[in-house]
PDB file of C-alpha atoms in Angstrom:
ATOM      1  CA  MET A 610     -43.996  17.148 -12.300  1.00 44.00           C
ATOM      2  CA  LYS A 611     -45.715  13.994 -13.584  1.00 44.00           C
ATOM      3  CA  TYR A 612     -43.244  13.804 -16.476  1.00 41.00           C
ATOM      4  CA  GLY A 613     -40.263  13.983 -14.134  1.00 43.00           C
ATOM      5  CA  VAL A 614     -41.607  11.280 -11.869  1.00 45.00           C
ATOM      6  CA  ASN A 615     -42.298   9.050 -14.909  1.00 49.00           C
ATOM      7  CA  VAL A 616     -38.808   9.519 -16.241  1.00 43.00           C
ATOM      8  CA  MET A 617     -37.279   8.630 -12.892  1.00 46.00           C
ATOM      9  CA  ARG A 618     -39.402   5.546 -12.612  1.00 53.00           C
ATOM     10  CA  LYS A 619     -38.439   4.464 -16.108  1.00 48.00           C
ATOM     11  CA  ASN A 620     -34.754   5.054 -15.321  1.00 49.00           C
ATOM     12  CA  LYS A 621     -34.967   2.946 -12.160  1.00 52.00           C
ATOM     13  CA  CYS A 622     -36.827   0.142 -14.048  1.00 52.00           C
ATOM     14  CA  PHE A 623     -34.247   0.289 -16.905  1.00 49.00           C
ATOM     15  CA  ILE A 624     -31.362  -0.122 -14.449  1.00 52.00           C
ATOM     16  CA  PHE A 625     -33.143  -3.061 -12.772  1.00 53.00           C
ATOM     17  CA  TYR A 626     -33.923  -4.841 -15.986  1.00 50.00           C
ATOM     18  CA  VAL A 627     -30.452  -4.303 -17.316  1.00 54.00           C
ATOM     19  CA  ALA A 628     -29.026  -5.913 -14.200  1.00 52.00           C
ATOM     20  CA  VAL A 629     -31.444  -8.839 -14.333  1.00 52.00           C
ATOM     21  CA  PHE A 630     -30.761  -9.421 -18.026  1.00 51.00           C
ATOM     22  CA  LEU A 631     -26.992  -9.383 -17.692  1.00 53.00           C
ATOM     23  CA  THR A 632     -27.067 -11.708 -14.700  1.00 50.00           C
ATOM     24  CA  GLN A 633     -29.285 -14.244 -16.616  1.00 51.00           C
ATOM     25  CA  PHE A 634     -27.154 -13.833 -19.730  1.00 52.00           C
ATOM     26  CA  SER A 635     -23.909 -14.572 -17.850  1.00 48.00           C
ATOM     27  CA  VAL A 636     -25.375 -17.526 -15.896  1.00 48.00           C
ATOM     28  CA  PHE A 637     -27.430 -19.124 -18.715  1.00 46.00           C
ATOM     29  CA  GLY A 638     -26.327 -17.692 -22.017  1.00 48.00           C
ATOM     30  CA  TYR A 639     -22.610 -17.205 -21.918  1.00 52.00           C
ATOM     31  CA  ALA A 640     -20.340 -20.116 -22.828  1.00 48.00           C
ATOM     32  CA  GLU A 641     -17.600 -20.511 -20.176  1.00 58.00           C
ATOM     33  CA  PRO A 642     -14.136 -19.694 -21.542  1.00 60.00           C
ATOM     34  CA  ASP A 643     -12.030 -22.584 -22.752  1.00 59.00           C
ATOM     35  CA  HIS A 644      -9.378 -21.918 -20.116  1.00 65.00           C
ATOM     36  CA  GLU A 645     -10.519 -23.439 -16.856  1.00 72.00           C
ATOM     37  CA  GLU A 646      -8.356 -21.115 -14.794  1.00 81.00           C
ATOM     38  CA  TYR A 647     -10.015 -17.986 -16.132  1.00 92.00           C
ATOM     39  CA  ALA A 648     -12.011 -15.855 -13.676  1.00 95.00           C
ATOM     40  CA  VAL A 649     -13.339 -12.287 -13.854  1.00 97.00           C
ATOM     41  CA  THR A 650     -11.330  -9.552 -12.155  1.00 97.00           C
ATOM     42  CA  PRO A 651     -13.749  -7.146 -10.500  1.00 97.00           C
ATOM     43  CA  TYR A 652     -12.856  -3.490 -10.230  1.00 98.00           C
ATOM     44  CA  ARG A 653     -16.246  -2.401  -8.841  1.00 96.00           C
ATOM     45  CA  PRO A 654     -17.784  -1.552  -6.502  1.00 95.00           C
ATOM     46  CA  SER A 655     -14.978   0.382  -4.685  1.00 97.00           C
ATOM     47  CA  VAL A 656     -13.660   3.822  -5.700  1.00 96.00           C
ATOM     48  CA  SER A 657     -10.135   2.485  -5.667  1.00 97.00           C
ATOM     49  CA  SER A 658      -8.887   0.443  -8.554  1.00 97.00           C
ATOM     50  CA  PRO A 659      -6.846  -2.743  -8.139  1.00 98.00           C
ATOM     51  CA  ALA A 660      -3.387  -2.899  -9.633  1.00 98.00           C
ATOM     52  CA  GLN A 661      -4.113  -6.223 -11.229  1.00 97.00           C
ATOM     53  CA  LEU A 662      -5.237  -6.511 -14.819  1.00 98.00           C
ATOM     54  CA  PRO A 663      -7.895  -8.903 -16.092  1.00 97.00           C
ATOM     55  CA  SER A 664      -6.773 -12.039 -17.968  1.00 96.00           C
ATOM     56  CA  ALA A 665      -5.321 -10.978 -21.277  1.00 97.00           C
ATOM     57  CA  GLY A 666      -7.645 -11.214 -24.252  1.00 96.00           C
ATOM     58  CA  TYR A 667     -10.964 -11.318 -22.330  1.00 96.00           C
ATOM     59  CA  LEU A 668     -13.192  -8.257 -22.697  1.00 97.00           C
ATOM     60  CA  GLU A 669     -15.032  -7.807 -19.366  1.00 97.00           C
ATOM     61  CA  LEU A 670     -18.051  -5.660 -18.629  1.00 96.00           C
ATOM     62  CA  GLU A 671     -18.948  -4.115 -15.325  1.00 97.00           C
ATOM     63  CA  ILE A 672     -22.345  -2.487 -15.107  1.00 95.00           C
ATOM     64  CA  GLY A 673     -24.805  -1.588 -12.366  1.00 95.00           C
ATOM     65  CA  GLY A 674     -27.169   0.959 -10.824  1.00 95.00           C
ATOM     66  CA  LEU A 675     -26.286   3.888  -8.607  1.00 96.00           C
ATOM     67  CA  SER A 676     -28.621   6.233  -6.643  1.00 96.00           C
ATOM     68  CA  THR A 677     -27.234   9.144  -4.657  1.00 97.00           C
ATOM     69  CA  LYS A 678     -28.949  11.642  -2.337  1.00 96.00           C
ATOM     70  CA  THR A 679     -27.381  14.982  -1.352  1.00 96.00           C
ATOM     71  CA  ASP A 680     -29.713  17.149   0.720  1.00 95.00           C
ATOM     72  CA  SER A 681     -32.877  17.400  -1.431  1.00 94.00           C
ATOM     73  CA  ALA A 682     -31.018  16.578  -4.652  1.00 96.00           C
ATOM     74  CA  LYS A 683     -31.078  13.005  -6.171  1.00 96.00           C
ATOM     75  CA  ARG A 684     -28.999  11.406  -8.905  1.00 96.00           C
ATOM     76  CA  HIS A 685     -29.566   8.034 -10.584  1.00 96.00           C
ATOM     77  CA  SER A 686     -27.182   6.477 -13.051  1.00 95.00           C
ATOM     78  CA  THR A 687     -26.065   3.334 -14.778  1.00 95.00           C
ATOM     79  CA  PRO A 688     -22.266   3.190 -14.470  1.00 96.00           C
ATOM     80  CA  TYR A 689     -20.272   0.831 -16.716  1.00 97.00           C
ATOM     81  CA  ASP A 690     -16.692  -0.251 -17.412  1.00 97.00           C
ATOM     82  CA  PHE A 691     -15.214  -2.130 -20.326  1.00 98.00           C
ATOM     83  CA  LYS A 692     -11.825  -3.695 -19.343  1.00 98.00           C
ATOM     84  CA  LEU A 693      -9.272  -5.410 -21.587  1.00 98.00           C
ATOM     85  CA  ALA A 694      -5.730  -6.551 -20.852  1.00 98.00           C
ATOM     86  CA  PHE A 695      -3.409  -6.732 -23.885  1.00 98.00           C
ATOM     87  CA  ASN A 696      -0.887  -8.831 -21.938  1.00 97.00           C
ATOM     88  CA  GLU A 697       0.166  -9.261 -18.301  1.00 95.00           C
ATOM     89  CA  GLN A 698       1.566  -5.697 -18.067  1.00 98.00           C
ATOM     90  CA  TRP A 699      -0.710  -3.456 -20.226  1.00 99.00           C
ATOM     91  CA  GLY A 700      -4.450  -2.890 -20.339  1.00 99.00           C
ATOM     92  CA  ALA A 701      -7.163  -0.368 -21.039  1.00 99.00           C
ATOM     93  CA  VAL A 702     -10.484   0.608 -19.388  1.00 99.00           C
ATOM     94  CA  ILE A 703     -13.371   2.647 -20.750  1.00 98.00           C
ATOM     95  CA  THR A 704     -15.554   3.984 -18.060  1.00 98.00           C
ATOM     96  CA  GLY A 705     -18.848   5.961 -18.219  1.00 97.00           C
ATOM     97  CA  GLU A 706     -22.461   6.204 -17.265  1.00 96.00           C
ATOM     98  CA  ALA A 707     -25.012   4.944 -19.841  1.00 91.00           C
ATOM     99  CA  ILE A 708     -27.913   6.848 -18.331  1.00 90.00           C
ATOM    100  CA  ILE A 709     -27.978   9.748 -15.792  1.00 94.00           C
ATOM    101  CA  GLN A 710     -30.987  11.396 -14.247  1.00 94.00           C
ATOM    102  CA  THR A 711     -30.597  14.331 -11.848  1.00 94.00           C
ATOM    103  CA  ASP A 712     -33.148  16.129  -9.765  1.00 94.00           C
ATOM    104  CA  ASP A 713     -31.942  19.178  -7.788  1.00 92.00           C
ATOM    105  CA  GLY A 714     -35.004  19.051  -5.528  1.00 89.00           C
ATOM    106  CA  GLN A 715     -36.125  22.531  -6.678  1.00 89.00           C
ATOM    107  CA  GLY A 716     -37.908  21.432  -9.824  1.00 86.00           C
ATOM    108  CA  SER A 717     -34.947  21.308 -12.197  1.00 90.00           C
ATOM    109  CA  ARG A 718     -34.218  17.914 -13.800  1.00 92.00           C
ATOM    110  CA  ALA A 719     -31.653  16.736 -16.393  1.00 92.00           C
ATOM    111  CA  TYR A 720     -31.292  13.535 -18.333  1.00 92.00           C
ATOM    112  CA  SER A 721     -28.230  12.496 -20.321  1.00 92.00           C
ATOM    113  CA  PHE A 722     -25.546  10.031 -21.255  1.00 92.00           C
ATOM    114  CA  GLY A 723     -22.515  10.509 -19.038  1.00 95.00           C
ATOM    115  CA  ASP A 724     -18.961  11.626 -19.728  1.00 97.00           C
ATOM    116  CA  THR A 725     -16.486   8.949 -20.898  1.00 98.00           C
ATOM    117  CA  LEU A 726     -13.179   8.164 -19.246  1.00 98.00           C
ATOM    118  CA  ILE A 727     -10.436   6.308 -21.235  1.00 99.00           C
ATOM    119  CA  VAL A 728      -7.655   4.812 -19.161  1.00 99.00           C
ATOM    120  CA  LEU A 729      -4.320   3.193 -20.122  1.00 99.00           C
ATOM    121  CA  LYS A 730      -3.059   0.926 -17.299  1.00 99.00           C
ATOM    122  CA  ARG A 731       0.340  -0.615 -16.476  1.00 99.00           C
ATOM    123  CA  ALA A 732       0.779  -3.355 -13.863  1.00 98.00           C
ATOM    124  CA  PHE A 733       4.031  -4.198 -12.169  1.00 98.00           C
ATOM    125  CA  VAL A 734       3.822  -7.600 -10.452  1.00 96.00           C
ATOM    126  CA  LEU A 735       6.199  -7.544  -7.513  1.00 96.00           C
ATOM    127  CA  ASP A 736       5.495 -11.057  -6.204  1.00 95.00           C
ATOM    128  CA  HIS A 737       2.504 -13.343  -5.778  1.00 93.00           C
ATOM    129  CA  GLU A 738       1.112 -11.131  -2.990  1.00 96.00           C
ATOM    130  CA  SER A 739       1.979  -7.552  -4.158  1.00 98.00           C
ATOM    131  CA  THR A 740       1.313  -5.564  -7.318  1.00 98.00           C
ATOM    132  CA  PHE A 741       1.973  -1.914  -8.119  1.00 98.00           C
ATOM    133  CA  GLY A 742       0.070  -0.136 -10.895  1.00 99.00           C
ATOM    134  CA  VAL A 743      -0.249   3.192 -12.654  1.00 99.00           C
ATOM    135  CA  GLU A 744      -3.132   4.593 -14.734  1.00 99.00           C
ATOM    136  CA  ALA A 745      -3.277   7.542 -17.068  1.00 99.00           C
ATOM    137  CA  GLY A 746      -6.680   8.742 -18.215  1.00 99.00           C
ATOM    138  CA  ILE A 747      -8.582  11.360 -20.164  1.00 99.00           C
ATOM    139  CA  LYS A 748     -12.181  12.250 -19.486  1.00 98.00           C
ATOM    140  CA  ILE A 749     -14.055  13.068 -22.700  1.00 98.00           C
ATOM    141  CA  PRO A 750     -17.030  15.404 -22.266  1.00 97.00           C
ATOM    142  CA  THR A 751     -19.786  13.260 -23.835  1.00 97.00           C
ATOM    143  CA  ALA A 752     -22.484  14.320 -21.363  1.00 95.00           C
ATOM    144  CA  LYS A 753     -24.807  17.287 -21.723  1.00 92.00           C
ATOM    145  CA  THR A 754     -23.415  20.461 -20.096  1.00 89.00           C
ATOM    146  CA  SER A 755     -26.452  20.325 -17.795  1.00 88.00           C
ATOM    147  CA  ILE A 756     -24.868  17.206 -16.196  1.00 92.00           C
ATOM    148  CA  GLY A 757     -21.161  17.265 -17.178  1.00 91.00           C
ATOM    149  CA  THR A 758     -18.613  20.101 -17.267  1.00 92.00           C
ATOM    150  CA  GLY A 759     -18.146  20.149 -21.040  1.00 95.00           C
ATOM    151  CA  LYS A 760     -14.318  20.042 -20.560  1.00 97.00           C
ATOM    152  CA  GLU A 761     -11.620  17.410 -20.691  1.00 98.00           C
ATOM    153  CA  ASP A 762      -9.971  16.216 -17.470  1.00 98.00           C
ATOM    154  CA  TYR A 763      -6.596  14.490 -17.379  1.00 99.00           C
ATOM    155  CA  SER A 764      -5.696  12.091 -14.522  1.00 99.00           C
ATOM    156  CA  PHE A 765      -2.915   9.998 -13.151  1.00 99.00           C
ATOM    157  CA  ASN A 766      -3.448   7.278 -10.575  1.00 99.00           C
ATOM    158  CA  SER A 767      -0.915   5.260  -8.628  1.00 99.00           C
ATOM    159  CA  ILE A 768      -1.982   1.923  -7.072  1.00 99.00           C
ATOM    160  CA  PHE A 769      -0.621  -0.530  -4.625  1.00 99.00           C
ATOM    161  CA  SER A 770      -2.366  -3.916  -4.039  1.00 99.00           C
ATOM    162  CA  HIS A 771      -1.400  -6.438  -1.438  1.00 98.00           C
ATOM    163  CA  ASP A 772      -2.852  -9.707  -0.137  1.00 97.00           C
ATOM    164  CA  PHE A 773      -2.741 -10.229   3.667  1.00 96.00           C
ATOM    165  CA  GLY A 774      -4.065 -13.726   3.759  1.00 94.00           C
ATOM    166  CA  ALA A 775      -7.801 -13.491   3.315  1.00 96.00           C
ATOM    167  CA  ILE A 776      -7.634  -9.668   3.243  1.00 98.00           C
ATOM    168  CA  HIS A 777      -6.952  -7.811  -0.024  1.00 98.00           C
ATOM    169  CA  LEU A 778      -5.787  -4.141   0.075  1.00 99.00           C
ATOM    170  CA  ASP A 779      -6.081  -1.654  -2.844  1.00 99.00           C
ATOM    171  CA  ALA A 780      -4.553   1.791  -2.059  1.00 99.00           C
ATOM    172  CA  ASN A 781      -4.822   4.617  -4.584  1.00 99.00           C
ATOM    173  CA  PHE A 782      -3.441   8.096  -4.794  1.00 99.00           C
ATOM    174  CA  ASN A 783      -4.446  10.228  -7.844  1.00 98.00           C
ATOM    175  CA  LEU A 784      -3.976  13.659  -9.351  1.00 99.00           C
ATOM    176  CA  THR A 785      -6.506  15.113 -11.834  1.00 99.00           C
ATOM    177  CA  HIS A 786      -6.170  18.249 -13.935  1.00 99.00           C
ATOM    178  CA  VAL A 787      -9.759  19.583 -13.999  1.00 98.00           C
ATOM    179  CA  GLY A 788     -10.753  21.268 -17.194  1.00 97.00           C
ATOM    180  CA  PHE A 789     -13.557  23.440 -15.863  1.00 96.00           C
ATOM    181  CA  VAL A 790     -12.909  25.644 -12.843  1.00 96.00           C
ATOM    182  CA  ASN A 791     -14.537  28.694 -11.358  1.00 95.00           C
ATOM    183  CA  ASP A 792     -12.696  31.761 -10.132  1.00 95.00           C
ATOM    184  CA  GLY A 793     -10.594  31.159  -7.040  1.00 96.00           C
ATOM    185  CA  GLU A 794     -10.497  27.352  -7.599  1.00 97.00           C
ATOM    186  CA  SER A 795      -7.417  25.267  -8.353  1.00 98.00           C
ATOM    187  CA  SER A 796      -7.326  23.058 -11.441  1.00 98.00           C
ATOM    188  CA  ILE A 797      -5.422  20.344  -9.622  1.00 98.00           C
ATOM    189  CA  GLN A 798      -7.455  17.803  -7.707  1.00 99.00           C
ATOM    190  CA  THR A 799      -6.027  15.097  -5.412  1.00 99.00           C
ATOM    191  CA  GLY A 800      -7.811  11.940  -4.364  1.00 98.00           C
ATOM    192  CA  GLU A 801      -7.049   9.018  -2.044  1.00 98.00           C
ATOM    193  CA  ALA A 802      -8.816   5.683  -1.475  1.00 99.00           C
ATOM    194  CA  ALA A 803      -8.049   2.569   0.600  1.00 99.00           C
ATOM    195  CA  SER A 804     -10.196  -0.525   0.103  1.00 99.00           C
ATOM    196  CA  PHE A 805     -10.105  -3.701   2.204  1.00 99.00           C
ATOM    197  CA  ALA A 806     -11.792  -6.841   0.919  1.00 98.00           C
ATOM    198  CA  TYR A 807     -12.215  -9.761   3.233  1.00 98.00           C
ATOM    199  CA  SER A 808     -12.929 -13.194   1.627  1.00 98.00           C
ATOM    200  CA  LEU A 809     -15.212 -15.298   3.734  1.00 98.00           C
ATOM    201  CA  ASN A 810     -14.837 -18.135   1.183  1.00 96.00           C
ATOM    202  CA  ASN A 811     -14.199 -18.496  -2.525  1.00 93.00           C
ATOM    203  CA  LYS A 812     -17.718 -16.995  -3.360  1.00 97.00           C
ATOM    204  CA  ILE A 813     -18.389 -14.266  -0.770  1.00 98.00           C
ATOM    205  CA  SER A 814     -16.407 -11.161   0.151  1.00 98.00           C
ATOM    206  CA  LEU A 815     -17.019  -8.142   2.347  1.00 99.00           C
ATOM    207  CA  ILE A 816     -15.610  -4.727   1.362  1.00 99.00           C
ATOM    208  CA  ALA A 817     -14.932  -1.575   3.401  1.00 99.00           C
ATOM    209  CA  GLU A 818     -13.299   1.528   1.932  1.00 99.00           C
ATOM    210  CA  LEU A 819     -12.395   5.066   2.884  1.00 99.00           C
ATOM    211  CA  SER A 820     -11.940   7.658   0.155  1.00 99.00           C
ATOM    212  CA  GLY A 821     -11.726  11.431  -0.284  1.00 98.00           C
ATOM    213  CA  VAL A 822     -11.115  14.229  -2.786  1.00 98.00           C
ATOM    214  CA  GLN A 823      -9.470  17.650  -2.236  1.00 98.00           C
ATOM    215  CA  ARG A 824      -9.134  20.724  -4.513  1.00 98.00           C
ATOM    216  CA  SER A 825      -8.139  24.176  -3.352  1.00 98.00           C
ATOM    217  CA  GLY A 826     -11.003  26.673  -3.499  1.00 97.00           C
ATOM    218  CA  THR A 827     -13.592  23.958  -3.082  1.00 97.00           C
ATOM    219  CA  ASP A 828     -14.868  21.900  -0.144  1.00 97.00           C
ATOM    220  CA  SER A 829     -13.235  18.474   0.429  1.00 98.00           C
ATOM    221  CA  THR A 830     -15.310  15.405   0.330  1.00 98.00           C
ATOM    222  CA  ALA A 831     -14.953  12.039   2.057  1.00 98.00           C
ATOM    223  CA  GLN A 832     -17.044   8.885   2.253  1.00 98.00           C
ATOM    224  CA  LEU A 833     -17.130   5.413   3.785  1.00 99.00           C
ATOM    225  CA  LEU A 834     -18.217   2.536   1.512  1.00 99.00           C
ATOM    226  CA  THR A 835     -19.297  -0.862   2.592  1.00 99.00           C
ATOM    227  CA  ALA A 836     -20.299  -3.711   0.156  1.00 99.00           C
ATOM    228  CA  PHE A 837     -21.065  -7.387  -0.212  1.00 98.00           C
ATOM    229  CA  THR A 838     -20.000  -9.407  -3.272  1.00 98.00           C
ATOM    230  CA  TYR A 839     -21.112 -12.882  -4.434  1.00 98.00           C
ATOM    231  CA  SER A 840     -19.536 -14.936  -7.184  1.00 97.00           C
ATOM    232  CA  PRO A 841     -21.918 -17.771  -8.149  1.00 95.00           C
ATOM    233  CA  SER A 842     -19.260 -18.808 -10.745  1.00 94.00           C
ATOM    234  CA  LYS A 843     -15.843 -17.770 -11.894  1.00 94.00           C
ATOM    235  CA  VAL A 844     -17.355 -15.697 -14.693  1.00 94.00           C
ATOM    236  CA  LEU A 845     -19.818 -13.637 -12.669  1.00 95.00           C
ATOM    237  CA  THR A 846     -19.523 -11.465  -9.614  1.00 97.00           C
ATOM    238  CA  ILE A 847     -22.567  -9.603  -8.206  1.00 96.00           C
ATOM    239  CA  ASP A 848     -22.234  -6.744  -5.658  1.00 97.00           C
ATOM    240  CA  ILE A 849     -24.537  -4.577  -3.532  1.00 97.00           C
ATOM    241  CA  GLY A 850     -23.614  -1.872  -1.016  1.00 98.00           C
ATOM    242  CA  VAL A 851     -23.980   1.623   0.370  1.00 98.00           C
ATOM    243  CA  ALA A 852     -21.608   4.614   0.721  1.00 98.00           C
ATOM    244  CA  SER A 853     -22.110   7.374   3.348  1.00 98.00           C
ATOM    245  CA  GLY A 854     -20.697  10.864   3.210  1.00 98.00           C
ATOM    246  CA  LEU A 855     -18.419  11.820   6.123  1.00 98.00           C
ATOM    247  CA  ASN A 856     -18.681  15.613   6.021  1.00 97.00           C
ATOM    248  CA  ARG A 857     -21.162  18.312   4.968  1.00 95.00           C
ATOM    249  CA  ALA A 858     -19.687  18.691   1.467  1.00 95.00           C
ATOM    250  CA  SER A 859     -20.238  14.938   0.755  1.00 97.00           C
ATOM    251  CA  GLN A 860     -23.405  13.212  -0.317  1.00 97.00           C
ATOM    252  CA  ASP A 861     -25.810  12.029   2.318  1.00 97.00           C
ATOM    253  CA  TYR A 862     -25.671   8.411   0.990  1.00 97.00           C
ATOM    254  CA  SER A 863     -25.370   6.329  -2.147  1.00 97.00           C
ATOM    255  CA  ILE A 864     -26.885   2.938  -2.853  1.00 97.00           C
ATOM    256  CA  PHE A 865     -25.512   0.707  -5.622  1.00 97.00           C
ATOM    257  CA  PHE A 866     -25.571  -2.764  -7.088  1.00 96.00           C
ATOM    258  CA  GLY A 867     -23.884  -4.324 -10.109  1.00 96.00           C
ATOM    259  CA  ALA A 868     -22.276  -7.217 -11.930  1.00 96.00           C
ATOM    260  CA  VAL A 869     -18.944  -8.138 -13.557  1.00 96.00           C
ATOM    261  CA  LEU A 870     -18.944 -10.625 -16.407  1.00 95.00           C
ATOM    262  CA  PRO A 871     -16.968 -11.409 -19.607  1.00 95.00           C
ATOM    263  CA  VAL A 872     -18.572 -10.510 -22.899  1.00 94.00           C
ATOM    264  CA  ALA A 873     -16.056 -11.730 -25.383  1.00 93.00           C
ATOM    265  CA  GLU A 874     -12.877 -13.814 -25.694  1.00 93.00           C
ATOM    266  CA  LEU A 875     -10.851 -11.858 -28.275  1.00 95.00           C
ATOM    267  CA  TRP A 876      -7.707 -14.022 -28.335  1.00 91.00           C
TER     268      TRP A 876
END
């Protein structure tokens, strides 16, 4: 018992110190890009992805902490994204969790690196207010089987983003071929998410999002996410928020925080 408590405390401390270090690094240690118009393009903290790509040639990092409670079970992780646009139409995203700690509340605990999702993204800019996007991804089973499924998943996501003045909409619909299924379960999973971000000014935004997942033979899940984002500069955005499950199959709640920042100007 003492070992599990110590591991959990270390994990939480690690997440905290990573966030503090990256924030300080971005504010004090990162040289601002040469192009004055450059600004980070946050994808977190919502479930839905925006159709827009980051500025071409800038490698951006998104990292944070996530704690989830479901009945007596708890899960703590450090999610991350690396994003890079090759040009105005094409880009790639690598997503994963650097550290995962699970506790089922019955004395069983697991500790692992997470699975890795590699996504190829295409953006279609319709006008200055609307963008359509598609994503094709493969999940590589890099986590221990005690945490991950040990199988590849294949996904396709369609995105529509639109600006209504100070309100930005990201709407997603995705299909996933799940590699690991139990008897009586479908291998096809659908997911929907709609995120609304309201800009109070050029530094502060409020986010509300509804999302859900369905797969035949399993219970559907749904959640409501609310978040606050703050951008002290064009090269850093910080977020904090909470997500609440909307049915019995969903988590009780999740608490998260994170940051988005550039780590390299490649061209």
